[in-house]
CSV table of C-alpha atoms in Angstrom, one decimal:
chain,number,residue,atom,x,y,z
W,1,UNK,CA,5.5,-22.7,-23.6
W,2,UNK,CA,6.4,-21.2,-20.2
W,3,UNK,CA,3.7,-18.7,-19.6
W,4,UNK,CA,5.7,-15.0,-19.8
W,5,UNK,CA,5.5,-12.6,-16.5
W,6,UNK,CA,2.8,-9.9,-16.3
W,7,UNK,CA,2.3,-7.2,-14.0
W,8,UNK,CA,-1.6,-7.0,-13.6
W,9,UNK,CA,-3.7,-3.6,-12.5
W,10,UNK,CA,-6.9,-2.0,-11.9
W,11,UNK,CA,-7.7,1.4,-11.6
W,12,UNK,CA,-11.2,1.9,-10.2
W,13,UNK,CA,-10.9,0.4,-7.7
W,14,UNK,CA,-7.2,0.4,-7.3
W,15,UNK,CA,-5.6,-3.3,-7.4
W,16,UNK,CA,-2.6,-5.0,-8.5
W,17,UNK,CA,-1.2,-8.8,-8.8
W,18,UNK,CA,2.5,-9.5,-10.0
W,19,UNK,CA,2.7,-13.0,-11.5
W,20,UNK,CA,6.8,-12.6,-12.0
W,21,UNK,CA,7.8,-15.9,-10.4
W,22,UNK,CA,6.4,-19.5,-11.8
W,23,UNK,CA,3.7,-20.8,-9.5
W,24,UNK,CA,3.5,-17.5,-7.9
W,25,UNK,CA,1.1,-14.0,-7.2
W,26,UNK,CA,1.5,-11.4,-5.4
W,27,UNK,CA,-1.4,-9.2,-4.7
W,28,UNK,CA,-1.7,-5.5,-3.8
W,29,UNK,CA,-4.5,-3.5,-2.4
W,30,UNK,CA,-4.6,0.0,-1.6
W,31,UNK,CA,-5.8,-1.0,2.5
W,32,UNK,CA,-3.3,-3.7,2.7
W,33,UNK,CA,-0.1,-5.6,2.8
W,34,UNK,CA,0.8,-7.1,-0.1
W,35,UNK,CA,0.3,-10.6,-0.1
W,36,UNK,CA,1.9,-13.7,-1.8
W,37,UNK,CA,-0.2,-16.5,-3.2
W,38,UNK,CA,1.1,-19.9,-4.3
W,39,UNK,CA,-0.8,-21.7,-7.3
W,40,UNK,CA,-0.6,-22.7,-10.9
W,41,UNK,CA,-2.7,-21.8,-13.9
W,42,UNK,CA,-4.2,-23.9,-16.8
W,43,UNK,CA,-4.8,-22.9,-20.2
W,44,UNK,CA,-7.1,-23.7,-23.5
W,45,UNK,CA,-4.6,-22.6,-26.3
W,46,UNK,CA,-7.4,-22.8,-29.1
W,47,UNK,CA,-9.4,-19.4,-27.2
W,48,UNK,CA,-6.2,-17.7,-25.8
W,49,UNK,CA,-7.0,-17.7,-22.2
W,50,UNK,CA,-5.5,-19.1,-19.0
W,51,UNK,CA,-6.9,-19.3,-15.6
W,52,UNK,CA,-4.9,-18.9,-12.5
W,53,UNK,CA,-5.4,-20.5,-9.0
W,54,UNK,CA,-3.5,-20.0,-5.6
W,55,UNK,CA,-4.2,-19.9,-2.0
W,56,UNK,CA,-2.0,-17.7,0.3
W,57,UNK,CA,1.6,-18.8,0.9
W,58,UNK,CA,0.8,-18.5,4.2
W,59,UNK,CA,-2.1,-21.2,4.6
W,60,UNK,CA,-4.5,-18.9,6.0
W,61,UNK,CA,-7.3,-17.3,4.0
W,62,UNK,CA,-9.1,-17.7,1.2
W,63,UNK,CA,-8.1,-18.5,-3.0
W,64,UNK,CA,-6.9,-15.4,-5.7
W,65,UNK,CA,-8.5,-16.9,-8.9
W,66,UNK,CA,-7.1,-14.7,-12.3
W,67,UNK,CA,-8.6,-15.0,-15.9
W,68,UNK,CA,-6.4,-14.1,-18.1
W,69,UNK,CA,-7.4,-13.3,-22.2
W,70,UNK,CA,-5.0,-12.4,-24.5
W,71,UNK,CA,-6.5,-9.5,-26.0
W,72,UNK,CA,-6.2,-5.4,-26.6
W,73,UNK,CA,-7.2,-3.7,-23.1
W,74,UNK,CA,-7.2,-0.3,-22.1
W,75,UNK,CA,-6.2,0.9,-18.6
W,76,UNK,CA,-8.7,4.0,-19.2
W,77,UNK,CA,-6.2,6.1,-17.8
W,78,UNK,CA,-3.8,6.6,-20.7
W,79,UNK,CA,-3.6,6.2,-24.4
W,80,UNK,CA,-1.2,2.7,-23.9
W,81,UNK,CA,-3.0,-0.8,-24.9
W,82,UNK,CA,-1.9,-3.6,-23.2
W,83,UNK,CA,-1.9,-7.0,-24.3
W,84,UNK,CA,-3.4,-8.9,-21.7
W,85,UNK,CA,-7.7,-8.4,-20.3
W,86,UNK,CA,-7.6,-9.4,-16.2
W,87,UNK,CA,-10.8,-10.4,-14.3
W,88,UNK,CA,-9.6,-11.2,-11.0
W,89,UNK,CA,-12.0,-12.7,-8.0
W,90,UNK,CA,-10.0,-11.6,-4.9
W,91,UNK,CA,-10.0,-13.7,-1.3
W,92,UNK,CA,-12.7,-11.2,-0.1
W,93,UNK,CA,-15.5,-12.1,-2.8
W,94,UNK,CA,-15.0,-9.3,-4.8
W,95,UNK,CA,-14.8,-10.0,-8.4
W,96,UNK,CA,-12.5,-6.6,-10.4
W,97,UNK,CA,-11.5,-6.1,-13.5
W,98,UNK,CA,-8.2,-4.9,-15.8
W,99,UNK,CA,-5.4,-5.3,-17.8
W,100,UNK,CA,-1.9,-6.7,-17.6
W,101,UNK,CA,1.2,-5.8,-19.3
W,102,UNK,CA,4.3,-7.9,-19.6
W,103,UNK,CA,6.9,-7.3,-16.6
W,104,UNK,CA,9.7,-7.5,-19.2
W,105,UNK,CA,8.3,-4.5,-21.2
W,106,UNK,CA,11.0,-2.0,-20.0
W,107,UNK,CA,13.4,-4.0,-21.1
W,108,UNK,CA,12.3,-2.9,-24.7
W,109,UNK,CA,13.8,0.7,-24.3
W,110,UNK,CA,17.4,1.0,-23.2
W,111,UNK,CA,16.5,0.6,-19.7
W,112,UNK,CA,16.8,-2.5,-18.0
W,113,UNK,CA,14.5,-4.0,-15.0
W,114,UNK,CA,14.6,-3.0,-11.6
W,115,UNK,CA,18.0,-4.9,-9.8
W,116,UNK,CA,20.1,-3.3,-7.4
W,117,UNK,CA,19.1,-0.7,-5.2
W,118,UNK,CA,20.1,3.4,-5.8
W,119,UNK,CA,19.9,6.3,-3.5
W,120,UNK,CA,16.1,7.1,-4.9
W,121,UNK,CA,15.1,3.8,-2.7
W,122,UNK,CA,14.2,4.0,1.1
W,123,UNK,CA,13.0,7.1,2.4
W,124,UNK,CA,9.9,8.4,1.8
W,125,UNK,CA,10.0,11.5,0.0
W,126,UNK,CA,8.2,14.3,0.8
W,127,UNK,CA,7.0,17.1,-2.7
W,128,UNK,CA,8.9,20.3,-2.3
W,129,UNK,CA,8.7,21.3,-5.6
W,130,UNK,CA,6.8,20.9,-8.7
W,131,UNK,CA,7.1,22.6,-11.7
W,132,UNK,CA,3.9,24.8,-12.2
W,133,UNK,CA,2.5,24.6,-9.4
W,134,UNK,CA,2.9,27.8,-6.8
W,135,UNK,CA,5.2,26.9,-4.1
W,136,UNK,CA,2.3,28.2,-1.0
W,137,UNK,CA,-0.6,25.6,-2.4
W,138,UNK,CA,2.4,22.9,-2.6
W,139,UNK,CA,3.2,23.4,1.2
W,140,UNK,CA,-0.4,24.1,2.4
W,141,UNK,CA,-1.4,20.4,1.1
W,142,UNK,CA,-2.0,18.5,4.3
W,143,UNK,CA,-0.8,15.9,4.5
W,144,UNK,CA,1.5,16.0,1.9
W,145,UNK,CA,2.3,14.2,-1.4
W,146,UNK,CA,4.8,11.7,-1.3
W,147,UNK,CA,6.9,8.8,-3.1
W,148,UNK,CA,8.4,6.2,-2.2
W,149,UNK,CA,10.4,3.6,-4.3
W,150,UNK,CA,11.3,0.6,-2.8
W,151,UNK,CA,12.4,-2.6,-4.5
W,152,UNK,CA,10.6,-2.0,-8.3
W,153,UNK,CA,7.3,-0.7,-6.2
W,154,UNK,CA,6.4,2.8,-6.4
W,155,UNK,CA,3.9,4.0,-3.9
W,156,UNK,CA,2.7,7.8,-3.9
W,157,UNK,CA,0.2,10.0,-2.4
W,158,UNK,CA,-0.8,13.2,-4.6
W,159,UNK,CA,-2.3,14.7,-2.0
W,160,UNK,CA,-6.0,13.5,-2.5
W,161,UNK,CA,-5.7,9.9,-3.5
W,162,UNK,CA,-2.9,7.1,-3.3
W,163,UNK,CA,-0.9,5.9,-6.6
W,164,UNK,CA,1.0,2.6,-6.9
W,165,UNK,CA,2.9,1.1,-9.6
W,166,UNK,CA,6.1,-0.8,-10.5
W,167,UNK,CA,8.9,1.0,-11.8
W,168,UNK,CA,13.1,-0.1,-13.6
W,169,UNK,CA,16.4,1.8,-12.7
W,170,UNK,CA,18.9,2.0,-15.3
W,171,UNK,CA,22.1,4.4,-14.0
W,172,UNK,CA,20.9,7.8,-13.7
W,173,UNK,CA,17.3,6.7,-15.3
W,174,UNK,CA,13.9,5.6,-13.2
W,175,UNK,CA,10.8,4.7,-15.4
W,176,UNK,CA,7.7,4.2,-13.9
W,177,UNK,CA,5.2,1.9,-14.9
W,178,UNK,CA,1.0,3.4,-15.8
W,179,UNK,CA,-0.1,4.3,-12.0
W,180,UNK,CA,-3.2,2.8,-10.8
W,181,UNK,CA,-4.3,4.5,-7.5
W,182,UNK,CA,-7.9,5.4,-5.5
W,183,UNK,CA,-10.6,7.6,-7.1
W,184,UNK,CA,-11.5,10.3,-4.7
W,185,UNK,CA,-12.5,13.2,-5.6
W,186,UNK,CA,-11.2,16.3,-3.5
W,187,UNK,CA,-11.4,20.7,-4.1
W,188,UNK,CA,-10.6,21.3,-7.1
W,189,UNK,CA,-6.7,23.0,-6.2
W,190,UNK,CA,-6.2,20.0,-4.7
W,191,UNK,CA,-6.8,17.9,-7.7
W,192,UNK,CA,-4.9,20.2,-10.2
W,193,UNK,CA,-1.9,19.6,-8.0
W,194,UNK,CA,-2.8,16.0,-7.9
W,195,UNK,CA,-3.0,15.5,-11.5
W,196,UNK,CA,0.1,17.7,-12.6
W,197,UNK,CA,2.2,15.3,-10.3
W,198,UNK,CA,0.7,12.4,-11.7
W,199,UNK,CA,1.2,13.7,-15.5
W,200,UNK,CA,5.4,14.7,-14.0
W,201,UNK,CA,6.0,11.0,-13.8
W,202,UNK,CA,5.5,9.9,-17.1
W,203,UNK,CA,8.5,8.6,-19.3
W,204,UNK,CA,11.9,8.3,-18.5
W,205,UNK,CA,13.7,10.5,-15.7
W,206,UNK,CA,16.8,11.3,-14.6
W,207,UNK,CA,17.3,11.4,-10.6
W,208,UNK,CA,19.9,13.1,-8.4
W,209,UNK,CA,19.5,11.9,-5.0
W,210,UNK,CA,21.8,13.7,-2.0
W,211,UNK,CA,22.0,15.3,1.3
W,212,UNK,CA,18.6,14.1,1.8
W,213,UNK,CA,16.6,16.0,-1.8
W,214,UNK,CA,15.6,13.9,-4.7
W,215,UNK,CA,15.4,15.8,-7.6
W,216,UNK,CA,13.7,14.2,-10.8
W,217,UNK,CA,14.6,16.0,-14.6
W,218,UNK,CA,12.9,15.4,-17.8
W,219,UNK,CA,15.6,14.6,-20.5
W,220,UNK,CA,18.7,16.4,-20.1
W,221,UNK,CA,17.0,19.5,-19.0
W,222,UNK,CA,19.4,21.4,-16.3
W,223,UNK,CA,16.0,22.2,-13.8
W,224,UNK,CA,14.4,19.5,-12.3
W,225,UNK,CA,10.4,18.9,-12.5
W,226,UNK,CA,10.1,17.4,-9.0
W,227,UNK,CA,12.6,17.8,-5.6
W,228,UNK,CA,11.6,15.8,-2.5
W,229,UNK,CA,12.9,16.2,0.5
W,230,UNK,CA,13.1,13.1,2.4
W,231,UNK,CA,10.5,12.8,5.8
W,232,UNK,CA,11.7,11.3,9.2
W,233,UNK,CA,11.2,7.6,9.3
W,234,UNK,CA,8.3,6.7,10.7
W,235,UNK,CA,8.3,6.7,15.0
W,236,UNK,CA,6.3,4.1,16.5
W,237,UNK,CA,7.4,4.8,20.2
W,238,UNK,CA,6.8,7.5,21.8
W,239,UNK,CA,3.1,8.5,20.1
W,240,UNK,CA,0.0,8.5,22.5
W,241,UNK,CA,-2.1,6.7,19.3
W,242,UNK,CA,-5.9,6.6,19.5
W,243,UNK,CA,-7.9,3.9,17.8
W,244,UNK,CA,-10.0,4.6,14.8
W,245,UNK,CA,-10.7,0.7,13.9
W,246,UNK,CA,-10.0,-2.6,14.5
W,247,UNK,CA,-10.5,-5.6,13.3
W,248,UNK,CA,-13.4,-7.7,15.8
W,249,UNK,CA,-12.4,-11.1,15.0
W,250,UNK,CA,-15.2,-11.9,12.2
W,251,UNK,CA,-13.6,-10.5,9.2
W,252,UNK,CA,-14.7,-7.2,9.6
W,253,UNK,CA,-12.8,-3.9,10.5
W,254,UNK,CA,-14.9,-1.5,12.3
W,255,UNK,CA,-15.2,1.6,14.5
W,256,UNK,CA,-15.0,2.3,18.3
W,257,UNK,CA,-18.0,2.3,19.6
W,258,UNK,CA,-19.4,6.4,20.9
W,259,UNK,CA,-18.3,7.5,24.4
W,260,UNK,CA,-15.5,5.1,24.3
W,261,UNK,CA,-11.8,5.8,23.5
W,262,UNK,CA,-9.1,3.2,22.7
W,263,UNK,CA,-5.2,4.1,22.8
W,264,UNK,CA,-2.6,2.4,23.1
W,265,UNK,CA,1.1,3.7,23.0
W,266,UNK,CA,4.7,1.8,22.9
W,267,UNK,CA,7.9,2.5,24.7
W,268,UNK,CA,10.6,0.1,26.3
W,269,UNK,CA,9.6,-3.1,25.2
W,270,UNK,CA,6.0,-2.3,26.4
W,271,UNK,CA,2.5,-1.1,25.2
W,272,UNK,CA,-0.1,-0.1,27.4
W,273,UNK,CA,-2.9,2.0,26.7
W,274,UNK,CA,-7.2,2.1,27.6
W,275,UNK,CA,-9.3,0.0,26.0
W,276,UNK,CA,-12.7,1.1,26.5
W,277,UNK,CA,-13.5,-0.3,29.8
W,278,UNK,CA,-10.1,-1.3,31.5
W,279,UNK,CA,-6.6,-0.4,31.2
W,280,UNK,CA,-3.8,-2.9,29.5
W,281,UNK,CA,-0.2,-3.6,29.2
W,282,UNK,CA,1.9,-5.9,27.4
W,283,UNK,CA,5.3,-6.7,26.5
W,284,UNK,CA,6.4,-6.3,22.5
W,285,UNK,CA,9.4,-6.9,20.5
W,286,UNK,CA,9.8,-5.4,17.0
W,287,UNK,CA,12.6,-5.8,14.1
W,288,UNK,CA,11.6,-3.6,11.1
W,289,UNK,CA,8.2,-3.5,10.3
W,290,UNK,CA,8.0,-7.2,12.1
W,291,UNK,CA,6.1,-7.0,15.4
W,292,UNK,CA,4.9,-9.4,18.4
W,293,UNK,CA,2.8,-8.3,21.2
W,294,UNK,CA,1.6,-10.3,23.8
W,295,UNK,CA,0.1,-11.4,26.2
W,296,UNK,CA,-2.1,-9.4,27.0
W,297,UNK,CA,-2.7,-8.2,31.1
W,298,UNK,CA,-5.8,-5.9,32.0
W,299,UNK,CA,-7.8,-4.5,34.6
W,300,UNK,CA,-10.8,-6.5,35.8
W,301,UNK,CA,-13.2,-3.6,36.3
W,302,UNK,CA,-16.9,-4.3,34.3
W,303,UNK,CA,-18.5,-1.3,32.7
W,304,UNK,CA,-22.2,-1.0,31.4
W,305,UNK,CA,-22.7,0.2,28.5
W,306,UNK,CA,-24.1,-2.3,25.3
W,307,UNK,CA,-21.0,-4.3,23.6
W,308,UNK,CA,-18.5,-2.5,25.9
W,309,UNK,CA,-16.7,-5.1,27.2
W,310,UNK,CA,-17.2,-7.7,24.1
W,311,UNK,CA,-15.2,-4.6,22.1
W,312,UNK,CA,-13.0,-4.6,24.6
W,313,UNK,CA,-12.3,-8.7,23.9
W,314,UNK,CA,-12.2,-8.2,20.6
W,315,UNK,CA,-9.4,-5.1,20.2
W,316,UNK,CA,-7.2,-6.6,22.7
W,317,UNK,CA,-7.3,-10.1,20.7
W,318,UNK,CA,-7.0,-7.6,17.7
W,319,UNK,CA,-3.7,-6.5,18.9
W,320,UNK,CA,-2.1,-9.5,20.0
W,321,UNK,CA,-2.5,-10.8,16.5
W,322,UNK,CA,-0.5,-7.9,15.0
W,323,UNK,CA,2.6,-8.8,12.9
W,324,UNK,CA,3.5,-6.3,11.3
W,325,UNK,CA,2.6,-1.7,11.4
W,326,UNK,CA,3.5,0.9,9.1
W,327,UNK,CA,2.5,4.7,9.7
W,328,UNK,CA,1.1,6.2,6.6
W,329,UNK,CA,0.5,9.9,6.6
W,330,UNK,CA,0.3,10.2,10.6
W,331,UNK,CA,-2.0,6.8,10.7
W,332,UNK,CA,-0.7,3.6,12.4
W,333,UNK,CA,-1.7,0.9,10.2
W,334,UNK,CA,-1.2,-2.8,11.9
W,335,UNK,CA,-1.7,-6.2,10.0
W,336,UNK,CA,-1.7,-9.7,11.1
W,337,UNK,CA,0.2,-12.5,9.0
W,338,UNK,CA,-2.9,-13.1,6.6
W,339,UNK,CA,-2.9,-9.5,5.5
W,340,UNK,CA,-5.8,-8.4,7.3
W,341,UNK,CA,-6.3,-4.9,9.0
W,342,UNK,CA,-6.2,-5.4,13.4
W,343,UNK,CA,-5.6,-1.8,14.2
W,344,UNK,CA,-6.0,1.6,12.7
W,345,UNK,CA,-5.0,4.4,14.8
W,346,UNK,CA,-3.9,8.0,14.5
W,347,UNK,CA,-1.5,10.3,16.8
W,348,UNK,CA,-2.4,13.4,18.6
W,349,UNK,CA,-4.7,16.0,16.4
W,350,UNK,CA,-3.4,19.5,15.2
């Protein structure tokens, strides 16, 4: 029999693989683009299990190998048992654990899978208002929580650590599915704002979404729980942005090195910026979250200074391998077409 779809999850750390499509994965991680795997799995019938194999759709990186037993697992974060234990050894080495539910589960309540998109979908939507929690600690949350639905994938911030999940539409109706998300630990007001967002999206609810507020009710209660507001869209141009990491070519994402200071800022069809040593500039083109830099044109001055100018090498090789940004909470976040991190950056400082 054709094997049915899961949605598989982690929570500590935070992970997630869709296997929706036959003879494909697609994996989520907090720190990166998801990416899509191609493969196939086997199976021994007689002990329940099935094992999972793909490489990136792509052709560049490493395999996503899933065990999959079917057998009672708890998510640890709620009282729901799923049917499904996941041990998943990931492209970096890293071998998780957790549990998968079927994909098709929210089609066992009146509401029906995730198809076209509403009005919730898009923005990102910024926590105005949240029932039991005083209005001042709300606003004073920096930065603040946020959701964003987009395309059955719910991604939130509660103002301390990141949530994601999956999540159906029906009319009126959004369900979301058990939220996996980071660990942190932050001040305790923090964290009771935190949890009492996370505990607001349980279960069923009915959206209004107009003139830029999303409001979320439980039931057919006349006050909503939640109202967003939703935030600019993110402004790549424009921002002087200061590097906080990059990647340096060897599968590793680290920091500047001290008394040096990388920037780089985009405007007109052209980046330029310092990059430790010497000052750059090249031409870029951008559609969406798509983007192309390159080639690369610097300075020729030599500074002292140990690994100065073989950081320098590296963060400009860095960028011209970007494909894709995204700014998350005043952070650029840049990726190249195998899903790994080139540049982290942040705007100017309050």
């Amino acid at each position: 029999a054709e094997d049915p779809p899961l949605i598989c999850f982690g929570n500590e750390p935070s992970w997630g693989v869709a296997l929706e499509s036959p003879g494909r994965a697609v994996l989520s991680l907090p720190d990166a683009t998801p990416t899509e795997f191609v493969g196939r799995s086997s199976r021994i019938d007689v002990l329940r299990e099935r094992v999972w194999r793909g490489k990136p759709a792509n052709g560049v990186g490493n395999e996503l190998v899933i065990f999959l037993r079917e057998a009672e697992c708890s998510d640890g974060m709620s009282d729901v048992t799923h049917p499904v234990v996941a041990r998943v050894s990931l492209p970096d080495g890293r071998f998780q654990a957790g549990c998968c539910r079927l994909a098709s589960a929210a089609a066992a309540t009146p509401l029906s899978p995730h198809a076209a998109p509403s009005a919730l979908e898009g923005p990102t939507w910024r926590l105005g208002t949240l029932r039991g929690i005083d209005a001042k600690s709300l606003a004073a949350l920096s930065p603040p929580a946020t959701a964003r639905f987009e395309a059955g994938r719910f991604q939130g911030f509660g103002g301390c650590n990141q949530m994601v999940g999956s999540y159906s539409v029906a009319g009126d109706r959004v369900t979301l599915s058990a939220l996996a998300g980071t660990t942190m630990a932050c001040p305790p007001a923090v964290m009771k704002i935190e949890d009492a967002f996370r505990q607001s999206l349980a279960g069923p609810l009915r959206f209004a979404a107009a003139d830029g507020k999303l409001r979320l009710f439980v039931g057919s209660e006349a006050e909503p729980t939640l109202v967003f507001a939703a935030a600019p869209p993110p402004r790549l141009e424009g921002v002087a942005w200061v590097v906080v990491n990059f990647n340096n070519g060897r599968q590793a994402v680290v920091g500047t090195l001290t008394d040096t200071t990388l920037t780089l800022s985009f405007e007109d069809g052209t980046v330029a910026g310092q990059s430790g040593c010497n000052s750059f500039r090249a031409s870029y083109t951008r559609e969406g979250d798509r983007l192309a830099i390159g080639p690369v044109a610097a300075t020729r001055k030599h500074c002292g200074g140990d690994g100065v100018m073989q950081q320098e090498q590296e963060f400009l090789a860095a960028l011209e391998s970007a494909t894709t940004w995204a700014i998350d909470r005043g952070m650029l976040d840049m990726h190249r077409a195998d899903g790994e991190r080139v540049v982290l950056a942040h705007g100017p400082q309050k």
